[in-house]
Amino acid sequence: MSKVELSNKTIFITGVAGFIGSNIAKRLLQDESSVKIIGLDNMNDYYDVRLKEYRLDELFSYNNFAFIKGNLADMALITSVFEKYRPEVVVNLGAQAGVRYSITNPGAYVESNLIGFFNILEGCRHSYDKGHTPVEHLVYASSSSVYGTNKKVPYSIDDKVDNPVSLYAATKKSNELMAHAYSKLYNIPSTGLRFFTVYGPAGRPDMAYFGFTNKLKEGKMIQIFNYGNCERDFTYVDDIVEGVLRVMQKAPDKKSGEDGLPVPPYAVYNIGNNKPENLLDFANILEEELIRAGVLPEDYDFEAHKELVPMQPGDVPATYADITEFERDFGFKPRTSLREGLRKFSEWYKAFYMSE
Ligand SMILES: NC(=O)c1ccc[n+]([C@@H]2O[C@H](COP(=O)([O-])OP(=O)(O)OC[C@H]3O[C@@H](n4cnc5c(N)ncnc54)[C@H](O)[C@@H]3O)[C@@H](O)[C@H]2O)c1
């Protein structure tokens, strides 16, 4: 693998107002004062835009951070960002996320995840034109959803992932295929990361832990899918940030094959907790932590607010990451326990929504 020095570099982060993107930008700005971060986000209202503004506000205090409000699918804009700023490292996290929404709004996924990613690949490709400083490493988000209803656990990057059960998953698998073609054709080092259920403070309100919290606070029922027989490999956001930072600094090597053509400098990894949790156990810990943080009263009657329901279309019963290759190449594995992570989420939730 080739070392990618981050100091004094320009880093282009898409989806920078998003949950994962904002946390990565924040950590880079805190740790590497010599980097320049160009962040892009279209600030769409798939979920409460105030959360995106709140995350961005934390970044605006750094003068080496520049924000562009715009759409990944706008080719002229993306081309101009690459030409004006000449980023050496690109981290593509901008995407339409969520499995269920892809059933009612498929067009959003084609626009952001396919056309948007194509524009990023083209920007990387043309960075190699005319002897300019090229993109040294493209890191992009894939997803555990590419595994579909894989029966074999844990999920390994060697497993066949040709049977997506949602359009979201199909766009993420497509991203890996598109990146492979561009790595092969234009020798662009790229690394795809299959994230497994990332959670934490200021996370995504469309995800179960956040939705449960909103509902429980309002005294509404929460629905536990597949009658509670669901397992998720929850990964705390700080662990994802640490993992992505390590990945950014190690790109797949450029080499030539026997035919004299480049062997694609291409890699895909799982990045997950490697420890799946049952949804019912998860809900119990969440409830305890919500009480501890003062989001819910001590005597809250959980049993009266829990409903066990069947599986939803597009959902999968289990996710479980095999991270052998990730640990081998980056010397790191997620270390935050679910209780610790949910404690931080609950404390943040109390401060953000309930402090007057
Ligand atoms: N959070 C998870 O558990 C998880 C799991 C697997 C994969 N991922 C992937 O990781 C990435 C980041 O996820 P996240 O949880 O931070 O999601 P997020 O929705 O919080 O962040 C994505 C950001 O991208 C922006 N965006 C969407 N379409 C855009 C477009 N066309 N142009 C510009 N900006 C656009 C959104 O406004 C949002 O701020 C996504 O690619 C997602 O699919 C996340």
XYZ file of C-alpha atoms and ligand atoms in Angstrom:
400
model
C 0.000 0.000 0.000
C 1.158 3.576 -0.603
C 1.326 6.158 2.146
C -0.791 9.264 1.526
C 0.464 12.186 3.580
C -2.437 14.371 4.708
C -0.528 17.413 5.965
C -0.741 20.435 3.658
C -3.225 18.618 1.443
C -6.592 19.723 0.082
C -9.281 17.214 0.977
C -12.667 17.242 -0.737
C -15.417 15.751 1.448
C -18.896 15.307 -0.014
C -21.897 14.957 2.273
C -19.993 17.118 4.748
C -23.155 18.213 6.574
C -24.105 14.569 6.956
C -23.574 12.478 10.052
C -20.374 10.698 9.057
C -18.941 13.437 6.798
C -19.203 16.164 9.441
C -17.489 13.984 12.048
C -14.618 13.170 9.705
C -14.189 16.837 8.753
C -14.231 17.871 12.427
C -11.575 15.364 13.420
C -9.331 16.369 10.489
C -9.686 20.055 11.285
C -8.882 19.387 14.951
C -5.882 17.138 14.288
C -4.310 18.447 11.085
C -4.130 22.225 11.106
C -2.323 22.250 7.745
C -5.106 20.574 5.762
C -7.621 22.485 3.740
C -11.079 20.965 3.681
C -13.531 21.650 0.903
C -16.930 20.356 1.939
C -19.945 19.925 -0.326
C -23.537 19.174 0.612
C -26.902 19.991 -0.956
C -28.566 20.226 2.480
C -31.589 18.245 1.295
C -34.530 17.758 3.643
C -34.592 13.946 3.700
C -34.356 14.526 7.443
C -34.408 17.609 9.694
C -32.080 20.159 8.074
C -31.421 21.764 11.482
C -29.238 18.770 12.293
C -27.170 19.389 9.159
C -26.860 23.084 10.053
C -25.835 22.211 13.603
C -23.094 19.867 12.333
C -21.855 22.489 9.866
C -21.799 25.217 12.536
C -19.129 23.240 14.368
C -16.992 23.248 11.207
C -17.390 26.930 10.363
C -15.213 27.938 13.324
C -12.156 26.659 11.397
C -10.783 29.009 8.740
C -9.289 26.144 6.736
C -12.805 24.856 6.059
C -14.752 26.000 2.981
C -18.337 24.973 2.340
C -20.066 24.670 -1.025
C -23.817 24.188 -1.074
C -24.504 22.179 -4.196
C -25.611 18.951 -5.797
C -23.299 16.063 -6.600
C -25.393 15.429 -9.706
C -24.485 18.882 -11.075
C -21.602 17.950 -13.337
C -20.542 21.535 -14.109
C -20.319 22.294 -10.391
C -18.340 19.151 -9.521
C -15.975 19.758 -12.435
C -15.401 23.322 -11.251
C -14.669 22.163 -7.681
C -11.980 19.777 -8.951
C -10.514 22.450 -11.249
C -10.526 25.237 -8.693
C -9.321 23.392 -5.590
C -7.364 20.451 -7.064
C -7.985 18.109 -4.109
C -5.397 15.389 -3.519
C -7.747 13.280 -1.418
C -11.478 12.832 -2.084
C -13.874 11.335 0.455
C -17.291 10.698 -1.063
C -19.931 10.376 1.653
C -22.680 12.385 -0.030
C -25.457 10.008 -0.978
C -29.107 9.319 -0.558
C -28.996 6.922 2.377
C -31.682 4.704 3.873
C -33.198 1.445 2.703
C -36.904 2.121 3.178
C -36.974 5.509 1.444
C -35.543 3.857 -1.681
C -38.843 2.014 -2.056
C -40.885 5.227 -2.309
C -38.258 7.593 -3.804
C -35.986 5.601 -6.105
C -35.124 8.644 -8.235
C -33.220 10.296 -5.372
C -30.845 7.294 -5.290
C -30.172 7.347 -9.017
C -29.446 11.083 -8.881
C -27.159 11.246 -5.843
C -25.622 7.789 -5.751
C -25.187 6.987 -9.427
C -24.979 10.293 -11.336
C -23.343 11.981 -8.337
C -20.720 9.261 -7.972
C -20.082 9.256 -11.719
C -19.315 12.991 -11.494
C -16.847 12.349 -8.668
C -15.122 9.635 -10.699
C -14.895 11.948 -13.713
C -13.423 14.683 -11.501
C -10.794 12.210 -10.250
C -10.064 11.059 -13.793
C -9.542 14.563 -15.175
C -7.340 15.502 -12.232
C -4.730 13.434 -14.108
C -5.015 15.639 -17.230
C -2.352 18.165 -18.223
C 0.158 17.181 -15.562
C -1.810 18.644 -12.654
C -1.453 17.325 -9.105
C -3.789 14.349 -9.311
C -6.138 12.792 -6.790
C -3.937 10.437 -4.772
C -6.787 8.560 -3.149
C -10.553 8.339 -3.570
C -12.296 6.934 -0.500
C -16.051 6.363 -0.792
C -18.910 4.967 1.249
C -20.446 1.671 0.336
C -22.743 -0.181 2.702
C -23.358 -3.468 4.508
C -26.668 -3.523 2.619
C -24.797 -4.929 -0.421
C -24.842 -8.285 1.401
C -28.618 -8.511 0.994
C -30.003 -11.565 2.761
C -26.616 -13.288 2.883
C -27.102 -16.418 4.973
C -23.449 -16.843 5.845
C -22.153 -14.771 8.767
C -19.975 -12.913 9.360
C -20.144 -11.101 6.031
C -16.841 -11.243 4.229
C -15.643 -9.027 1.393
C -15.105 -12.273 -0.538
C -18.816 -13.145 -0.375
C -20.834 -12.829 -3.556
C -22.935 -9.668 -3.403
C -25.030 -9.914 -6.539
C -28.458 -10.111 -4.951
C -29.391 -6.692 -3.534
C -32.803 -6.460 -1.879
C -33.172 -2.672 -2.244
C -32.308 -0.074 -4.869
C -30.150 1.615 -2.215
C -28.025 -1.539 -1.975
C -27.925 -1.814 -5.768
C -26.539 1.758 -6.060
C -23.862 1.036 -3.444
C -22.749 -2.139 -5.210
C -22.780 -0.146 -8.476
C -20.433 2.393 -6.880
C -17.931 -0.372 -6.183
C -18.187 -1.587 -9.789
C -17.849 1.933 -11.210
C -14.832 2.616 -8.984
C -13.233 -0.612 -10.138
C -13.608 0.351 -13.804
C -12.137 3.817 -13.189
C -9.270 2.414 -11.120
C -8.468 -0.009 -13.924
C -8.862 2.433 -16.826
C -7.254 5.521 -15.300
C -5.092 4.076 -12.522
C -6.982 6.034 -9.810
C -6.358 4.569 -6.331
C -9.772 3.977 -4.749
C -11.015 2.383 -1.538
C -14.671 1.564 -0.869
C -15.857 1.127 2.711
C -18.876 -0.965 3.590
C -20.189 0.707 6.742
C -22.318 -1.237 9.226
C -25.097 0.726 11.054
C -23.231 3.787 12.264
C -24.716 5.591 15.277
C -23.863 8.378 17.702
C -24.596 11.966 18.761
C -26.286 14.094 16.067
C -26.808 10.922 14.056
C -29.485 10.238 11.488
C -33.097 10.528 12.656
C -34.203 7.935 10.093
C -32.280 5.221 11.942
C -33.907 2.956 14.535
C -32.144 4.184 17.705
C -32.999 7.817 16.911
C -36.566 7.054 15.815
C -37.153 4.925 18.931
C -35.933 7.767 21.119
C -38.262 10.308 19.477
C -41.225 7.984 19.820
C -40.555 6.933 23.404
C -40.170 10.565 24.443
C -43.555 11.351 22.878
C -45.129 8.341 24.612
C -45.704 6.556 21.279
C -45.239 2.875 20.459
C -41.960 1.616 19.006
C -41.994 -1.215 16.506
C -39.353 -3.915 16.734
C -39.119 -5.580 13.354
C -38.938 -9.283 12.580
C -40.454 -9.856 16.064
C -37.130 -8.875 17.610
C -35.116 -11.484 15.700
C -32.914 -8.883 14.080
C -29.222 -8.461 14.641
C -27.215 -5.402 13.732
C -23.492 -4.779 13.881
C -23.720 -1.270 15.373
C -20.622 0.877 14.903
C -20.014 4.009 16.936
C -19.231 7.056 14.827
C -15.838 7.832 16.454
C -14.676 4.345 15.477
C -15.766 4.978 11.885
C -13.911 8.301 11.890
C -10.728 6.655 13.156
C -11.078 3.908 10.553
C -11.702 6.293 7.647
C -8.759 8.497 8.654
C -6.449 5.494 8.634
C -7.808 4.383 5.261
C -7.326 7.838 3.726
C -3.615 7.614 4.506
C -3.004 4.239 2.833
C -3.959 3.873 -0.807
C -3.890 0.665 -2.837
C -0.645 0.412 -4.805
C -0.336 1.278 -8.480
C 1.203 -1.681 -10.301
C 1.324 -3.059 -13.814
C 0.203 -6.540 -14.761
C 1.907 -8.955 -17.175
C 0.052 -7.272 -20.054
C 1.727 -3.968 -19.145
C -1.643 -2.468 -18.189
C -2.425 -1.233 -14.686
C -3.651 -3.728 -12.131
C -6.443 -1.603 -10.661
C -5.342 0.144 -7.445
C -8.665 -0.798 -5.947
C -9.834 -2.075 -2.572
C -13.061 -2.628 -0.658
C -13.283 -3.251 3.105
C -15.907 -3.929 5.717
C -15.811 -1.536 8.616
C -18.100 -2.652 11.406
C -18.054 -3.567 15.046
C -17.673 -7.297 14.393
C -20.121 -7.932 17.245
C -23.795 -8.032 16.244
C -26.406 -7.106 18.832
C -29.950 -8.365 19.036
C -32.458 -5.535 18.499
C -34.293 -6.289 21.748
C -31.075 -6.150 23.797
C -30.172 -2.983 21.971
C -33.571 -1.439 22.815
C -33.087 -2.369 26.507
C -29.707 -0.645 26.706
C -31.089 2.388 24.875
C -33.978 2.628 27.335
C -31.638 2.443 30.333
C -29.386 5.113 28.897
C -32.321 7.389 28.020
C -33.440 7.223 31.643
C -29.919 7.834 32.890
C -29.588 10.929 30.671
C -32.977 12.252 31.816
C -34.649 11.955 28.409
C -37.240 9.592 29.917
C -38.616 9.461 33.494
C -37.350 6.801 35.945
C -40.692 4.975 35.985
C -41.192 4.769 32.207
C -43.273 1.719 31.239
C -41.356 0.307 28.268
C -43.364 -2.861 27.877
C -46.437 -0.747 27.179
C -44.620 1.055 24.364
C -43.066 -1.902 22.543
C -44.676 -3.740 19.664
C -43.146 -6.756 17.909
C -43.936 -6.645 14.168
C -42.923 -8.523 10.976
C -39.987 -7.673 8.763
C -40.214 -4.680 6.386
C -39.553 -4.906 2.632
C -35.913 -4.173 1.804
C -34.736 -4.993 5.344
C -32.368 -7.803 6.206
C -32.499 -9.965 9.379
C -28.819 -9.658 10.325
C -25.670 -7.701 9.603
C -22.310 -8.890 10.905
C -18.964 -7.635 9.609
C -15.889 -9.766 9.100
C -13.155 -7.150 9.447
C -10.092 -9.396 9.125
C -8.700 -7.507 6.116
C -9.434 -4.124 7.656
C -7.599 -5.003 10.879
C -4.690 -6.499 8.952
C -4.195 -3.442 6.708
C -5.037 -0.614 9.117
C -4.239 -2.066 12.555
C -7.525 -0.972 14.041
C -10.859 -2.381 15.086
C -13.876 -0.538 16.521
C -13.677 -0.425 20.307
C -16.676 1.516 21.613
C -19.248 -0.594 23.469
C -22.924 -0.181 22.649
C -23.616 1.122 26.157
C -20.880 3.736 25.923
C -22.053 4.835 22.469
C -25.733 4.975 23.399
C -24.815 6.896 26.542
C -23.137 9.576 24.438
C -26.097 9.644 22.062
C -28.608 9.949 24.934
C -26.655 12.769 26.598
C -26.399 14.627 23.288
C -30.140 14.124 22.636
C -31.047 15.554 26.034
C -28.845 18.619 25.476
C -29.965 19.197 21.874
C -33.717 18.689 22.159
C -34.563 19.194 25.805
C -32.455 22.006 27.208
C -34.355 25.278 27.400
N -24.853 5.819 8.770
C -24.814 4.541 8.415
O -25.132 3.666 9.211
C -24.347 4.127 7.044
C -24.287 2.756 6.777
C -23.855 2.351 5.518
C -23.486 3.288 4.578
N -23.573 4.619 4.861
C -23.182 5.566 3.821
O -22.276 6.502 4.369
C -22.446 7.775 3.762
C -22.715 8.831 4.814
O -23.869 8.445 5.550
P -24.502 9.317 6.715
O -25.049 8.371 7.715
O -23.556 10.376 7.127
O -25.739 9.938 5.920
P -26.284 11.445 5.897
O -27.585 11.377 5.159
O -26.290 12.014 7.263
O -25.187 12.184 5.026
C -25.226 12.263 3.628
C -25.143 13.729 3.250
O -25.100 13.803 1.824
C -25.870 14.897 1.399
N -26.335 14.626 0.035
C -27.209 13.686 -0.381
N -27.382 13.765 -1.709
C -26.572 14.757 -2.129
C -26.321 15.326 -3.403
N -26.939 14.874 -4.505
N -25.452 16.357 -3.499
C -24.811 16.831 -2.386
N -25.025 16.340 -1.149
C -25.892 15.310 -1.029
C -27.030 14.965 2.393
O -27.582 16.280 2.473
C -26.367 14.539 3.692
O -25.968 15.649 4.466
C -23.573 7.603 2.752
O -23.012 7.300 1.512
C -24.323 6.397 3.270
O -25.008 5.730 2.239
C -23.986 5.061 6.079
